[in-house]
Amino acid sequence: MAPNVGELCGRCGDGRAAVSWDGDVRMCVLSRFLTPAGNVRETPLVEIFAGEA
């Protein structure tokens, strides 16, 4: 079965984020299957959090 957002708790990005080894930022460690919110090697983390949802 493929992962889906219905399996997430809904509090992703609530004051925290997960940064992978390659710099990809995801709003939750369990949401690796979603498109990253950005990459800290290209954009500061504060700008990623301030960006569009």
N, C-alpha and C. Protein backbone atom coordinates (compact mmCIF):
# COMPACT_ATOMS: atom_id res chain seq x y z
N MET A 1 0.83 -1.17 0.00
CA MET A 1 0.00 0.00 0.00
C MET A 1 0.89 1.24 0.00
N ALA A 2 0.58 2.20 -0.83
CA ALA A 2 1.34 3.45 -0.92
C ALA A 2 0.99 4.37 0.24
N PRO A 3 1.97 5.12 0.76
CA PRO A 3 1.68 6.07 1.84
C PRO A 3 0.77 7.19 1.35
N ASN A 4 0.00 7.77 2.27
CA ASN A 4 -0.85 8.91 1.90
C ASN A 4 -0.94 9.88 3.07
N VAL A 5 -1.37 11.10 2.80
CA VAL A 5 -1.41 12.13 3.83
C VAL A 5 -2.41 11.81 4.93
N GLY A 6 -3.36 10.93 4.70
CA GLY A 6 -4.31 10.54 5.71
C GLY A 6 -3.65 9.81 6.88
N GLU A 7 -2.44 9.34 6.68
CA GLU A 7 -1.71 8.65 7.74
C GLU A 7 -0.93 9.62 8.63
N LEU A 8 -0.88 10.89 8.25
CA LEU A 8 -0.15 11.88 9.04
C LEU A 8 -1.07 12.48 10.10
N CYS A 9 -0.49 13.03 11.17
CA CYS A 9 -1.30 13.53 12.29
C CYS A 9 -1.90 14.91 12.04
N GLY A 10 -1.36 15.67 11.06
CA GLY A 10 -1.90 16.99 10.77
C GLY A 10 -1.14 18.13 11.44
N ARG A 11 -0.13 17.81 12.23
CA ARG A 11 0.64 18.86 12.90
C ARG A 11 2.00 19.06 12.24
N CYS A 12 2.15 18.63 11.03
CA CYS A 12 3.42 18.76 10.31
C CYS A 12 3.83 20.23 10.24
N GLY A 13 5.08 20.51 10.52
CA GLY A 13 5.60 21.86 10.44
C GLY A 13 5.21 22.75 11.60
N ASP A 14 4.60 22.20 12.61
CA ASP A 14 4.17 22.97 13.77
C ASP A 14 5.36 23.22 14.69
N GLY A 15 6.21 24.18 14.29
CA GLY A 15 7.37 24.51 15.09
C GLY A 15 8.57 23.62 14.91
N ARG A 16 8.51 22.73 13.93
CA ARG A 16 9.64 21.83 13.70
C ARG A 16 9.66 21.37 12.25
N ALA A 17 10.78 20.83 11.87
CA ALA A 17 10.93 20.31 10.52
C ALA A 17 11.99 19.21 10.55
N ALA A 18 12.03 18.44 9.51
CA ALA A 18 13.05 17.41 9.35
C ALA A 18 13.92 17.80 8.17
N VAL A 19 15.23 17.79 8.38
CA VAL A 19 16.18 18.11 7.31
C VAL A 19 16.95 16.84 7.00
N SER A 20 16.87 16.39 5.75
CA SER A 20 17.54 15.15 5.36
C SER A 20 19.02 15.42 5.10
N TRP A 21 19.76 14.36 4.91
CA TRP A 21 21.20 14.45 4.71
C TRP A 21 21.59 15.32 3.52
N ASP A 22 20.68 15.42 2.51
CA ASP A 22 21.00 16.21 1.32
C ASP A 22 20.46 17.63 1.40
N GLY A 23 19.89 18.01 2.55
CA GLY A 23 19.41 19.37 2.75
C GLY A 23 17.93 19.58 2.51
N ASP A 24 17.24 18.56 2.01
CA ASP A 24 15.80 18.69 1.78
C ASP A 24 15.07 18.88 3.10
N VAL A 25 14.12 19.81 3.11
CA VAL A 25 13.34 20.12 4.31
C VAL A 25 11.94 19.57 4.12
N ARG A 26 11.54 18.78 5.09
CA ARG A 26 10.17 18.26 5.10
C ARG A 26 9.56 18.64 6.43
N MET A 27 8.28 18.85 6.44
CA MET A 27 7.62 19.33 7.64
C MET A 27 7.43 18.24 8.70
N CYS A 28 7.79 17.00 8.35
CA CYS A 28 7.65 15.89 9.29
C CYS A 28 8.55 14.75 8.83
N VAL A 29 9.11 14.01 9.76
CA VAL A 29 9.95 12.88 9.39
C VAL A 29 9.14 11.78 8.71
N LEU A 30 7.84 11.77 8.93
CA LEU A 30 6.99 10.74 8.33
C LEU A 30 6.45 11.14 6.96
N SER A 31 6.78 12.34 6.50
CA SER A 31 6.25 12.80 5.21
C SER A 31 7.29 12.80 4.10
N ARG A 32 8.23 11.87 4.18
CA ARG A 32 9.29 11.80 3.17
C ARG A 32 8.77 11.54 1.77
N PHE A 33 7.55 11.03 1.66
CA PHE A 33 6.98 10.73 0.34
C PHE A 33 6.42 11.99 -0.34
N LEU A 34 6.32 13.11 0.38
CA LEU A 34 5.83 14.36 -0.19
C LEU A 34 6.98 15.19 -0.76
N THR A 35 6.65 16.12 -1.62
CA THR A 35 7.65 17.03 -2.18
C THR A 35 8.25 17.87 -1.06
N PRO A 36 9.56 18.04 -1.02
CA PRO A 36 10.17 18.84 0.04
C PRO A 36 9.71 20.30 -0.03
N ALA A 37 9.72 20.96 1.14
CA ALA A 37 9.34 22.37 1.22
C ALA A 37 10.45 23.27 0.70
N GLY A 38 11.64 22.75 0.61
CA GLY A 38 12.80 23.50 0.13
C GLY A 38 14.06 22.73 0.45
N ASN A 39 15.19 23.41 0.28
CA ASN A 39 16.47 22.78 0.55
C ASN A 39 17.36 23.82 1.22
N VAL A 40 17.89 23.47 2.40
CA VAL A 40 18.70 24.42 3.16
C VAL A 40 20.05 24.72 2.50
N ARG A 41 20.43 23.95 1.53
CA ARG A 41 21.67 24.25 0.80
C ARG A 41 21.44 25.37 -0.21
N GLU A 42 20.17 25.63 -0.52
CA GLU A 42 19.82 26.67 -1.50
C GLU A 42 19.11 27.85 -0.86
N THR A 43 18.37 27.61 0.22
CA THR A 43 17.53 28.63 0.85
C THR A 43 17.64 28.51 2.36
N PRO A 44 17.84 29.62 3.08
CA PRO A 44 17.89 29.54 4.54
C PRO A 44 16.59 28.97 5.11
N LEU A 45 16.70 28.22 6.19
CA LEU A 45 15.55 27.57 6.80
C LEU A 45 14.46 28.57 7.18
N VAL A 46 14.84 29.73 7.68
CA VAL A 46 13.85 30.75 8.05
C VAL A 46 13.02 31.18 6.84
N GLU A 47 13.62 31.25 5.68
CA GLU A 47 12.88 31.61 4.46
C GLU A 47 11.96 30.48 4.02
N ILE A 48 12.39 29.26 4.20
CA ILE A 48 11.54 28.11 3.85
C ILE A 48 10.29 28.12 4.72
N PHE A 49 10.46 28.35 6.03
CA PHE A 49 9.30 28.39 6.93
C PHE A 49 8.40 29.58 6.65
N ALA A 50 8.96 30.69 6.20
CA ALA A 50 8.16 31.88 5.92
C ALA A 50 7.47 31.82 4.55
N GLY A 51 7.84 30.84 3.74
CA GLY A 51 7.29 30.73 2.38
C GLY A 51 5.83 30.28 2.35
N GLU A 52 5.31 30.15 1.18
CA GLU A 52 3.92 29.73 0.99
C GLU A 52 3.73 28.32 1.50
N ALA A 53 2.55 28.07 2.00
CA ALA A 53 2.22 26.73 2.53
C ALA A 53 2.13 25.73 1.39
